[in-house]
mmCIF file of C-alpha atoms in Angstrom:
data_model
loop_
_atom_site.group_PDB
_atom_site.id
_atom_site.type_symbol
_atom_site.label_atom_id
_atom_site.label_comp_id
_atom_site.label_asym_id
_atom_site.label_seq_id
_atom_site.Cartn_x
_atom_site.Cartn_y
_atom_site.Cartn_z
ATOM 1 C CA MET A 1418 -43.190 93.364 131.139
ATOM 2 C CA THR A 1419 -38.808 92.896 131.338
ATOM 3 C CA VAL A 1420 -37.909 90.012 133.387
ATOM 4 C CA ALA A 1421 -39.418 86.543 132.650
ATOM 5 C CA SER A 1422 -41.505 84.133 135.402
ATOM 6 C CA ARG A 1423 -38.982 81.166 135.391
ATOM 7 C CA GLY A 1424 -35.695 80.929 134.767
ATOM 8 C CA PHE A 1425 -35.640 79.506 131.047
ATOM 9 C CA GLN A 1426 -32.280 78.763 128.753
ATOM 10 C CA VAL A 1427 -31.930 79.523 124.389
ATOM 11 C CA PHE A 1428 -29.938 77.724 121.901
ATOM 12 C CA VAL A 1429 -28.871 80.318 119.650
ATOM 13 C CA LYS A 1430 -27.157 79.462 117.226
ATOM 14 C CA PRO A 1431 -24.887 82.032 115.661
ATOM 15 C CA ALA A 1432 -23.384 80.028 112.969
ATOM 16 C CA GLY A 1433 -26.825 78.305 112.339
ATOM 17 C CA ALA A 1434 -27.371 75.093 111.139
ATOM 18 C CA ALA A 1435 -23.642 75.732 109.582
ATOM 19 C CA CYS A 1436 -21.060 72.385 110.082
ATOM 20 C CA ASN A 1437 -17.652 70.840 109.249
ATOM 21 C CA LEU A 1438 -18.669 67.591 109.645
ATOM 22 C CA ALA A 1439 -22.398 65.851 108.124
ATOM 23 C CA CYS A 1440 -23.188 62.918 111.089
ATOM 24 C CA ARG A 1441 -25.792 60.682 109.631
ATOM 25 C CA TYR A 1442 -27.793 61.382 112.389
ATOM 26 C CA CYS A 1443 -28.525 65.773 112.645
ATOM 27 C CA TYR A 1444 -30.741 66.829 112.468
ATOM 28 C CA TYR A 1445 -30.345 69.941 112.150
ATOM 29 C CA LEU A 1446 -28.341 70.757 109.211
ATOM 30 C CA GLU A 1447 -31.696 71.154 106.865
ATOM 31 C CA LYS A 1448 -33.113 73.582 109.216
ATOM 32 C CA ARG A 1449 -31.215 76.243 107.585
ATOM 33 C CA PRO A 1450 -33.795 79.552 107.067
ATOM 34 C CA LEU A 1451 -34.364 80.248 104.067
ATOM 35 C CA GLY A 1452 -35.607 83.194 101.633
ATOM 36 C CA PRO A 1453 -35.296 86.969 101.556
ATOM 37 C CA GLU A 1454 -35.437 86.221 105.479
ATOM 38 C CA ALA A 1455 -32.635 83.622 105.417
ATOM 39 C CA GLY A 1456 -30.365 87.349 106.663
ATOM 40 C CA PRO A 1457 -26.439 86.503 106.226
ATOM 41 C CA PRO A 1458 -24.397 83.183 107.432
ATOM 42 C CA ARG A 1459 -23.448 84.442 110.909
ATOM 43 C CA MET A 1460 -25.871 86.095 113.075
ATOM 44 C CA PRO A 1461 -25.031 90.232 112.610
ATOM 45 C CA GLU A 1462 -22.913 91.828 115.916
ATOM 46 C CA ASP A 1463 -26.788 94.200 115.799
ATOM 47 C CA ILE A 1464 -28.606 90.852 116.117
ATOM 48 C CA LEU A 1465 -25.618 89.705 118.937
ATOM 49 C CA GLU A 1466 -25.831 92.157 120.405
ATOM 50 C CA ARG A 1467 -29.168 92.474 120.854
ATOM 51 C CA TYR A 1468 -30.055 89.303 121.163
ATOM 52 C CA ILE A 1469 -27.707 88.760 124.489
ATOM 53 C CA ALA A 1470 -29.216 92.503 125.643
ATOM 54 C CA GLN A 1471 -32.290 91.402 125.101
ATOM 55 C CA HIS A 1472 -31.242 87.659 126.960
ATOM 56 C CA ILE A 1473 -29.895 88.956 130.175
ATOM 57 C CA ALA A 1474 -32.291 91.583 130.918
ATOM 58 C CA ALA A 1475 -35.070 88.805 131.258
ATOM 59 C CA SER A 1476 -33.384 86.698 132.934
ATOM 60 C CA PRO A 1477 -34.514 85.864 136.386
ATOM 61 C CA ASP A 1478 -31.729 84.766 137.987
ATOM 62 C CA GLU A 1479 -28.612 85.392 139.610
ATOM 63 C CA ILE A 1480 -25.928 83.286 137.023
ATOM 64 C CA VAL A 1481 -27.395 84.810 133.676
ATOM 65 C CA ARG A 1482 -26.507 81.344 131.689
ATOM 66 C CA PHE A 1483 -25.811 81.115 127.973
ATOM 67 C CA SER A 1484 -26.103 78.319 125.733
ATOM 68 C CA TRP A 1485 -24.324 78.135 121.612
ATOM 69 C CA HIS A 1486 -24.637 76.053 119.980
ATOM 70 C CA GLY A 1487 -25.735 74.924 115.596
ATOM 71 C CA GLY A 1488 -24.838 73.479 113.529
ATOM 72 C CA GLU A 1489 -21.496 73.624 115.183
ATOM 73 C CA PRO A 1490 -21.138 77.056 116.275
ATOM 74 C CA ALA A 1491 -16.905 76.954 116.498
ATOM 75 C CA VAL A 1492 -16.852 77.254 112.879
ATOM 76 C CA LEU A 1493 -17.249 80.846 113.458
ATOM 77 C CA GLY A 1494 -14.065 81.404 115.211
ATOM 78 C CA VAL A 1495 -12.167 81.876 118.103
ATOM 79 C CA ASP A 1496 -12.584 86.019 117.574
ATOM 80 C CA TYR A 1497 -16.649 85.855 117.078
ATOM 81 C CA PHE A 1498 -16.389 84.077 120.328
ATOM 82 C CA ARG A 1499 -14.191 86.554 121.595
ATOM 83 C CA THR A 1500 -16.883 89.239 120.721
ATOM 84 C CA ILE A 1501 -19.655 87.522 122.479
ATOM 85 C CA VAL A 1502 -17.542 88.214 125.226
ATOM 86 C CA GLU A 1503 -16.471 91.225 125.188
ATOM 87 C CA ILE A 1504 -20.607 92.172 125.035
ATOM 88 C CA GLN A 1505 -21.601 90.159 127.059
ATOM 89 C CA ARG A 1506 -19.204 92.336 129.707
ATOM 90 C CA ARG A 1507 -20.267 95.121 128.667
ATOM 91 C CA LEU A 1508 -24.341 95.128 128.657
ATOM 92 C CA TYR A 1509 -24.783 92.560 132.267
ATOM 93 C CA PRO A 1510 -24.834 94.728 135.415
ATOM 94 C CA PRO A 1511 -23.212 94.270 138.202
ATOM 95 C CA GLY A 1512 -24.447 91.696 141.612
ATOM 96 C CA ARG A 1513 -24.432 89.066 138.870
ATOM 97 C CA ARG A 1514 -22.650 86.276 136.588
ATOM 98 C CA ILE A 1515 -22.159 85.783 132.516
ATOM 99 C CA ALA A 1516 -21.978 81.478 131.995
ATOM 100 C CA ASN A 1517 -20.609 80.658 128.486
ATOM 101 C CA GLY A 1518 -22.029 77.038 127.385
ATOM 102 C CA MET A 1519 -20.401 75.504 124.394
ATOM 103 C CA GLN A 1520 -21.975 72.047 122.366
ATOM 104 C CA THR A 1521 -19.534 71.133 119.348
ATOM 105 C CA ASN A 1522 -17.574 68.345 117.815
ATOM 106 C CA GLY A 1523 -14.347 69.232 118.783
ATOM 107 C CA THR A 1524 -12.682 69.356 115.460
ATOM 108 C CA LEU A 1525 -11.811 72.187 115.035
ATOM 109 C CA PHE A 1526 -10.161 73.413 118.402
ATOM 110 C CA ASP A 1527 -6.236 74.751 118.664
ATOM 111 C CA GLU A 1528 -4.461 75.976 121.504
ATOM 112 C CA ASP A 1529 -5.598 79.742 120.533
ATOM 113 C CA TRP A 1530 -9.439 78.449 121.421
ATOM 114 C CA GLY A 1531 -8.008 75.976 124.609
ATOM 115 C CA ARG A 1532 -6.655 79.180 126.304
ATOM 116 C CA PHE A 1533 -9.564 81.203 125.261
ATOM 117 C CA LEU A 1534 -12.526 78.718 126.803
ATOM 118 C CA ALA A 1535 -10.104 78.695 130.324
ATOM 119 C CA ALA A 1536 -9.969 82.210 130.536
ATOM 120 C CA GLU A 1537 -13.474 82.644 130.067
ATOM 121 C CA ARG A 1538 -14.197 79.644 131.756
ATOM 122 C CA PHE A 1539 -16.738 78.352 129.726
ATOM 123 C CA ALA A 1540 -17.928 74.624 130.153
ATOM 124 C CA VAL A 1541 -17.946 72.494 126.735
ATOM 125 C CA GLY A 1542 -20.570 69.818 125.527
ATOM 126 C CA LEU A 1543 -18.303 67.401 123.777
ATOM 127 C CA SER A 1544 -20.019 64.886 121.005
ATOM 128 C CA LEU A 1545 -18.134 61.873 121.297
ATOM 129 C CA ASP A 1546 -20.427 57.755 120.571
ATOM 130 C CA GLY A 1547 -18.111 55.796 121.844
ATOM 131 C CA PRO A 1548 -13.771 54.620 121.082
ATOM 132 C CA ARG A 1549 -12.342 54.402 117.503
ATOM 133 C CA ASP A 1550 -15.004 52.043 115.105
ATOM 134 C CA LEU A 1551 -18.396 53.259 116.209
ATOM 135 C CA HIS A 1552 -17.921 57.816 117.093
ATOM 136 C CA ASP A 1553 -16.763 56.919 113.391
ATOM 137 C CA ARG A 1554 -19.919 55.058 112.588
ATOM 138 C CA HIS A 1555 -22.417 57.756 111.881
ATOM 139 C CA ARG A 1556 -19.535 60.258 112.637
ATOM 140 C CA LEU A 1557 -17.975 61.520 109.995
ATOM 141 C CA THR A 1558 -16.664 64.821 107.553
ATOM 142 C CA ARG A 1559 -18.732 65.740 104.225
ATOM 143 C CA ASN A 1560 -16.192 63.168 102.196
ATOM 144 C CA GLY A 1561 -17.580 60.764 104.108
ATOM 145 C CA GLN A 1562 -13.534 60.175 106.488
ATOM 146 C CA SER A 1563 -13.031 59.382 110.218
ATOM 147 C CA THR A 1564 -13.253 62.046 112.888
ATOM 148 C CA PHE A 1565 -12.329 60.164 115.763
ATOM 149 C CA ASP A 1566 -8.191 61.972 116.494
ATOM 150 C CA GLU A 1567 -9.369 65.425 115.062
ATOM 151 C CA THR A 1568 -12.209 64.952 117.960
ATOM 152 C CA MET A 1569 -9.937 63.801 120.092
ATOM 153 C CA ARG A 1570 -7.018 65.953 120.101
ATOM 154 C CA GLY A 1571 -9.407 68.821 120.611
ATOM 155 C CA TYR A 1572 -11.047 66.595 123.919
ATOM 156 C CA GLU A 1573 -7.505 66.553 124.719
ATOM 157 C CA ILE A 1574 -6.785 70.920 124.279
ATOM 158 C CA LEU A 1575 -9.922 71.231 126.735
ATOM 159 C CA VAL A 1576 -8.384 68.712 129.011
ATOM 160 C CA ARG A 1577 -4.902 70.672 129.072
ATOM 161 C CA HIS A 1578 -6.390 73.577 129.384
ATOM 162 C CA CYS A 1579 -9.033 72.181 132.181
ATOM 163 C CA VAL A 1580 -11.787 73.335 130.604
ATOM 164 C CA PRO A 1581 -15.132 71.128 132.335
ATOM 165 C CA THR A 1582 -16.323 68.829 129.703
ATOM 166 C CA ASP A 1583 -19.322 66.981 129.700
ATOM 167 C CA ILE A 1584 -19.511 64.047 127.045
ATOM 168 C CA LEU A 1585 -22.264 64.019 124.727
ATOM 169 C CA CYS A 1586 -23.055 60.017 123.195
ATOM 170 C CA VAL A 1587 -25.825 59.497 120.617
ATOM 171 C CA VAL A 1588 -26.624 55.832 121.519
ATOM 172 C CA SER A 1589 -27.638 54.090 118.452
ATOM 173 C CA GLY A 1590 -28.174 50.802 117.231
ATOM 174 C CA ALA A 1591 -24.480 50.495 116.539
ATOM 175 C CA ASN A 1592 -23.739 51.058 120.083
ATOM 176 C CA ALA A 1593 -26.075 49.582 121.962
ATOM 177 C CA ARG A 1594 -25.018 46.774 121.557
ATOM 178 C CA CYS A 1595 -21.469 47.289 123.804
ATOM 179 C CA PRO A 1596 -22.218 49.569 126.315
ATOM 180 C CA SER A 1597 -19.387 48.312 128.503
ATOM 181 C CA ASP A 1598 -17.064 49.640 125.861
ATOM 182 C CA VAL A 1599 -18.439 52.621 124.614
ATOM 183 C CA TYR A 1600 -18.429 53.224 129.551
ATOM 184 C CA GLY A 1601 -15.655 51.717 129.762
ATOM 185 C CA PHE A 1602 -13.772 53.440 127.083
ATOM 186 C CA PHE A 1603 -15.227 57.355 128.570
ATOM 187 C CA ARG A 1604 -13.891 55.944 132.106
ATOM 188 C CA GLU A 1605 -10.182 55.498 129.942
ATOM 189 C CA ILE A 1606 -10.652 58.655 128.954
ATOM 190 C CA GLY A 1607 -10.587 60.594 132.426
ATOM 191 C CA ALA A 1608 -14.440 62.285 131.404
ATOM 192 C CA SER A 1609 -15.530 63.192 134.552
ATOM 193 C CA CYS A 1610 -19.611 63.866 132.918
ATOM 194 C CA VAL A 1611 -21.145 61.833 130.169
ATOM 195 C CA THR A 1612 -24.819 62.203 128.633
ATOM 196 C CA PHE A 1613 -26.473 60.023 126.493
ATOM 197 C CA LEU A 1614 -28.700 60.729 124.025
ATOM 198 C CA PRO A 1615 -31.149 57.678 122.422
ATOM 199 C CA LEU A 1616 -30.983 58.175 118.197
ATOM 200 C CA VAL A 1617 -34.179 57.756 117.171
ATOM 201 C CA GLU A 1618 -35.666 57.982 113.785
ATOM 202 C CA PRO A 1619 -39.408 58.455 112.476
ATOM 203 C CA ARG A 1620 -39.872 56.227 109.512
ATOM 204 C CA THR A 1621 -43.618 55.368 109.237
ATOM 205 C CA GLU A 1622 -42.399 53.213 106.648
ATOM 206 C CA ALA A 1623 -40.451 51.141 107.954
ATOM 207 C CA PRO A 1624 -41.300 48.278 110.693
ATOM 208 C CA GLY A 1625 -41.272 49.556 113.911
ATOM 209 C CA GLY A 1626 -41.732 52.932 113.097
ATOM 210 C CA VAL A 1627 -38.316 53.818 113.411
ATOM 211 C CA SER A 1628 -34.602 53.958 111.020
ATOM 212 C CA PRO A 1629 -32.524 51.153 110.840
ATOM 213 C CA GLU A 1630 -29.880 52.728 112.960
ATOM 214 C CA SER A 1631 -32.116 54.518 115.554
ATOM 215 C CA VAL A 1632 -31.671 52.124 119.157
ATOM 216 C CA PRO A 1633 -34.839 49.316 119.981
ATOM 217 C CA SER A 1634 -36.549 50.675 123.341
ATOM 218 C CA GLU A 1635 -35.493 47.565 124.588
ATOM 219 C CA ALA A 1636 -31.933 47.490 123.781
ATOM 220 C CA TRP A 1637 -31.657 51.454 125.123
ATOM 221 C CA GLY A 1638 -32.936 49.830 128.717
ATOM 222 C CA ASP A 1639 -30.446 47.240 128.712
ATOM 223 C CA PHE A 1640 -27.730 49.718 126.905
ATOM 224 C CA LEU A 1641 -28.847 52.079 130.604
ATOM 225 C CA CYS A 1642 -28.847 49.042 133.360
ATOM 226 C CA ALA A 1643 -25.734 47.872 132.470
ATOM 227 C CA VAL A 1644 -23.756 51.691 132.267
ATOM 228 C CA PHE A 1645 -26.232 51.870 135.692
ATOM 229 C CA ASP A 1646 -24.275 48.437 137.405
ATOM 230 C CA GLU A 1647 -20.633 49.678 136.027
ATOM 231 C CA TRP A 1648 -21.265 53.158 137.479
ATOM 232 C CA GLN A 1649 -22.596 51.941 140.971
ATOM 233 C CA SER A 1650 -19.621 49.231 141.503
ATOM 234 C CA ARG A 1651 -16.034 51.571 140.557
ATOM 235 C CA ASP A 1652 -17.644 55.221 139.648
ATOM 236 C CA ILE A 1653 -19.282 56.688 142.466
ATOM 237 C CA GLY A 1654 -18.275 60.469 142.906
ATOM 238 C CA ARG A 1655 -16.407 59.785 140.581
ATOM 239 C CA ILE A 1656 -17.936 60.490 136.809
ATOM 240 C CA LYS A 1657 -21.702 61.696 136.761
ATOM 241 C CA VAL A 1658 -23.396 61.061 134.286
ATOM 242 C CA GLN A 1659 -26.998 62.683 133.403
ATOM 243 C CA ILE A 1660 -29.641 60.458 133.859
ATOM 244 C CA ILE A 1661 -28.047 58.645 136.619
ATOM 245 C CA GLU A 1662 -28.520 62.270 138.609
ATOM 246 C CA GLU A 1663 -31.686 63.197 137.213
ATOM 247 C CA ALA A 1664 -33.033 60.501 138.236
ATOM 248 C CA ALA A 1665 -31.674 61.403 141.577
ATOM 249 C CA ARG A 1666 -33.013 63.731 141.975
ATOM 250 C CA THR A 1667 -36.638 62.769 142.873
ATOM 251 C CA ALA A 1668 -34.266 61.297 146.558
ATOM 252 C CA PHE A 1669 -34.132 65.653 147.126
ATOM 253 C CA GLY A 1670 -37.697 66.309 145.894
ATOM 254 C CA GLN A 1671 -36.107 68.338 143.308
ATOM 255 C CA GLU A 1672 -36.757 69.221 140.251
ATOM 256 C CA HIS A 1673 -35.289 68.088 136.761
ATOM 257 C CA SER A 1674 -32.595 69.204 135.147
ATOM 258 C CA VAL A 1675 -33.440 68.649 132.139
ATOM 259 C CA CYS A 1676 -36.179 70.326 130.055
ATOM 260 C CA ILE A 1677 -37.641 65.897 128.442
ATOM 261 C CA PHE A 1678 -37.352 64.385 132.127
ATOM 262 C CA ARG A 1679 -40.173 67.764 133.711
ATOM 263 C CA PRO A 1680 -43.680 67.479 133.837
ATOM 264 C CA VAL A 1681 -43.993 70.250 131.259
ATOM 265 C CA CYS A 1682 -41.665 71.589 128.934
ATOM 266 C CA GLY A 1683 -41.092 74.865 126.624
ATOM 267 C CA ASP A 1684 -38.389 76.611 128.851
ATOM 268 C CA ILE A 1685 -35.343 75.584 125.932
ATOM 269 C CA PRO A 1686 -36.290 78.082 123.265
ATOM 270 C CA VAL A 1687 -33.521 78.209 119.902
ATOM 271 C CA VAL A 1688 -32.901 81.585 118.955
ATOM 272 C CA GLU A 1689 -31.552 81.736 115.016
ATOM 273 C CA ARG A 1690 -29.245 83.267 113.311
ATOM 274 C CA ASN A 1691 -30.797 86.279 111.776
ATOM 275 C CA GLY A 1692 -33.055 86.627 115.231
ATOM 276 C CA ASP A 1693 -35.990 84.083 114.176
ATOM 277 C CA PHE A 1694 -37.569 81.876 118.192
ATOM 278 C CA PHE A 1695 -38.753 78.973 117.819
ATOM 279 C CA SER A 1696 -39.884 77.304 120.966
ATOM 280 C CA CYS A 1697 -37.864 74.446 120.627
ATOM 281 C CA ASP A 1698 -34.406 72.607 118.800
ATOM 282 C CA HIS A 1699 -36.412 69.632 117.439
ATOM 283 C CA TYR A 1700 -38.916 71.731 116.203
ATOM 284 C CA VAL A 1701 -37.637 74.205 114.157
ATOM 285 C CA ASP A 1702 -40.068 74.957 111.820
ATOM 286 C CA ALA A 1703 -42.467 78.125 110.442
ATOM 287 C CA GLU A 1704 -45.813 76.423 112.277
ATOM 288 C CA HIS A 1705 -42.877 77.062 115.887
ATOM 289 C CA CYS A 1706 -41.127 79.997 114.536
ATOM 290 C CA LEU A 1707 -43.079 83.167 117.145
ATOM 291 C CA GLY A 1708 -41.237 85.733 115.800
ATOM 292 C CA ASN A 1709 -38.075 87.726 115.303
ATOM 293 C CA ILE A 1710 -36.234 88.954 118.398
ATOM 294 C CA ARG A 1711 -35.896 92.097 116.068
ATOM 295 C CA GLU A 1712 -39.558 93.349 116.213
ATOM 296 C CA THR A 1713 -40.107 91.910 119.500
ATOM 297 C CA PRO A 1714 -37.924 91.445 122.993
ATOM 298 C CA LEU A 1715 -36.406 88.258 123.245
ATOM 299 C CA VAL A 1716 -39.200 87.608 127.302
ATOM 300 C CA GLU A 1717 -42.658 88.096 125.766
ATOM 301 C CA LEU A 1718 -41.934 85.750 123.602
ATOM 302 C CA LEU A 1719 -41.112 83.882 126.316
ATOM 303 C CA GLU A 1720 -44.337 84.406 127.891
ATOM 304 C CA SER A 1721 -46.509 84.400 124.864
ATOM 305 C CA PRO A 1722 -49.911 82.697 124.651
ATOM 306 C CA HIS A 1723 -48.527 79.748 121.669
ATOM 307 C CA GLN A 1724 -45.209 78.774 124.243
ATOM 308 C CA ARG A 1725 -46.192 78.752 126.807
ATOM 309 C CA ALA A 1726 -49.563 76.154 125.144
ATOM 310 C CA PHE A 1727 -46.454 74.539 123.133
ATOM 311 C CA GLY A 1728 -44.865 73.087 126.521
ATOM 312 C CA LEU A 1729 -48.528 72.385 129.279
ATOM 313 C CA ALA A 1730 -49.077 70.137 125.961
ATOM 314 C CA LYS A 1731 -46.000 67.730 127.181
ATOM 315 C CA LEU A 1732 -48.705 67.121 130.187
ATOM 316 C CA GLY A 1733 -52.153 67.593 129.106
ATOM 317 C CA LYS A 1734 -51.299 64.660 125.834
ATOM 318 C CA LEU A 1735 -49.647 62.426 128.229
ATOM 319 C CA PRO A 1736 -50.954 59.384 127.936
ATOM 320 C CA GLU A 1737 -53.656 57.494 131.462
ATOM 321 C CA VAL A 1738 -51.190 54.468 131.396
ATOM 322 C CA CYS A 1739 -48.469 56.947 132.409
ATOM 323 C CA ARG A 1740 -49.912 59.112 134.381
ATOM 324 C CA SER A 1741 -50.177 56.308 136.205
ATOM 325 C CA CYS A 1742 -47.070 55.102 135.623
ATOM 326 C CA ASP A 1743 -44.463 53.416 138.807
ATOM 327 C CA VAL A 1744 -42.169 56.306 137.274
ATOM 328 C CA ARG A 1745 -43.179 58.846 136.299
ATOM 329 C CA VAL A 1746 -41.839 61.081 138.467
ATOM 330 C CA MET A 1747 -38.608 60.240 137.138
ATOM 331 C CA CYS A 1748 -39.770 60.656 133.114
ATOM 332 C CA ASN A 1749 -42.723 62.339 133.324
ATOM 333 C CA GLY A 1750 -42.999 60.817 129.274
ATOM 334 C CA GLU A 1751 -39.788 62.247 128.577
ATOM 335 C CA CYS A 1752 -39.644 63.777 124.791
ATOM 336 C CA PRO A 1753 -42.869 65.877 122.770
ATOM 337 C CA LYS A 1754 -40.375 64.020 119.858
ATOM 338 C CA ASN A 1755 -40.748 60.925 120.389
ATOM 339 C CA ARG A 1756 -43.874 59.564 121.240
ATOM 340 C CA PHE A 1757 -45.452 58.279 118.441
ATOM 341 C CA SER A 1758 -46.422 55.100 119.331
ATOM 342 C CA ARG A 1759 -49.039 53.972 121.323
ATOM 343 C CA ALA A 1760 -50.044 52.459 125.165
ATOM 344 C CA PRO A 1761 -50.965 48.436 125.221
ATOM 345 C CA ASP A 1762 -55.055 50.103 124.917
ATOM 346 C CA GLY A 1763 -53.992 51.535 121.755
ATOM 347 C CA GLU A 1764 -53.820 55.895 123.137
ATOM 348 C CA PRO A 1765 -51.816 57.999 120.746
ATOM 349 C CA GLY A 1766 -48.941 59.363 122.160
ATOM 350 C CA LEU A 1767 -47.099 56.937 124.056
ATOM 351 C CA ASN A 1768 -43.411 57.293 124.142
ATOM 352 C CA TYR A 1769 -41.671 55.939 121.651
ATOM 353 C CA LEU A 1770 -38.827 54.127 124.280
ATOM 354 C CA CYS A 1771 -40.893 53.692 127.274
ATOM 355 C CA ALA A 1772 -39.617 51.004 127.766
ATOM 356 C CA GLY A 1773 -36.920 51.097 127.986
ATOM 357 C CA TYR A 1774 -36.418 54.045 130.326
ATOM 358 C CA LYS A 1775 -38.818 51.880 133.411
ATOM 359 C CA LYS A 1776 -36.664 48.275 132.377
ATOM 360 C CA PHE A 1777 -33.909 51.284 133.591
ATOM 361 C CA PHE A 1778 -35.216 54.187 136.483
ATOM 362 C CA ARG A 1779 -37.188 50.556 137.718
ATOM 363 C CA ARG A 1780 -33.692 49.069 138.257
ATOM 364 C CA VAL A 1781 -31.994 52.817 139.595
ATOM 365 C CA ARG A 1782 -35.997 53.529 141.855
ATOM 366 C CA PRO A 1783 -33.594 50.739 144.419
ATOM 367 C CA PHE A 1784 -30.182 53.126 145.325
ATOM 368 C CA VAL A 1785 -32.343 56.561 144.507
ATOM 369 C CA GLU A 1786 -34.621 55.241 147.847
ATOM 370 C CA ALA A 1787 -31.658 54.573 149.839
ATOM 371 C CA VAL A 1788 -30.256 57.988 148.334
ATOM 372 C CA ALA A 1789 -33.204 59.010 149.867
ATOM 373 C CA ASP A 1790 -33.198 57.196 152.185
ATOM 374 C CA VAL A 1791 -29.884 58.942 153.405
ATOM 375 C CA TRP A 1792 -30.220 62.399 152.843
ATOM 376 C CA ALA A 1793 -33.957 62.016 155.515
ATOM 377 C CA ARG A 1794 -32.154 60.759 158.325
ATOM 378 C CA GLN A 1795 -29.036 62.493 157.864
ATOM 379 C CA LYS A 1796 -31.047 65.398 157.375
ATOM 380 C CA THR A 1797 -33.152 65.122 160.974
ATOM 381 C CA GLY A 1798 -30.319 63.323 162.299
ATOM 382 C CA THR A 1799 -31.633 59.716 162.532
ATOM 383 C CA LYS A 1800 -28.558 57.004 162.882
ATOM 384 C CA THR A 1801 -28.746 54.566 160.459
#
């Protein structure tokens, strides 16, 4: 088999866990390959070319999408990414298109980066947690200094060069209390796409099983509801909020574009700088290292029984209370990494954020149903 049986997205980490910052909630800084197989601090060009070739060959889609992650991929410098683009141009077949995306903290960007990203049509996910006081609560330099000004400078470079930018905001126990300040700030800076990511750090020794910095489940729901209310009143058609977009997809019977809300996962594995393949970004550990692209082609790792089993386990281990939930189609139990609570009947595997998601998805459901009704009427030509 040379082509995957389904679409996929790889979080490839050419710099591994290397990063110029030390964000307090980062879960990837410790994910460093160890021992003789760790390899050099960056993905060598021979492995890079092997990965790109295997990714193109395995992709079943007309648009072949690459996602460059870390750590912080920009620590490699813009010339490394020029090499990436050169390899892609040399290898991709006629009639197909390559699209690149990068997840970054933006602090290393300069005008050269801006020109390159614009010219090569990169899309960028920029980590920004709100206004200065909230952003600097967790996103700090290695010596504990603010990163807000450097991040905003990077954002301004992206805007100036018209690089499509999605703001990724981690919602912790701190900024969850300030939904209007956070969302209002993103509106003020002209953000067009915003993704909110809940901070959940399991701690068995802590009350409630999470770190004090984690967002409480109810607070997560309240935050999302407040954002939705403000978005609905002011920003429909102006700002895309990913979780609202995901809820709205159900109005059209579309598959979720985000893995955490799909019934089955396993389509977004990781390839580390030494070529190691892991089942998921949140499961970069020995148990979930399924091989290395130097010995086993990417498509075989994607289609392997172990990877399939990993993805199917999400559905197979869904608690009974979730299976009968009235908003299951919008949630599907969210990410397995957050399923460490117990259902009211004592069954394990309930998502820690369940109460918050229920509150939010029930709040947006009337809007989604209205969208579905309008769409159905337009499709059949029925007048309202």
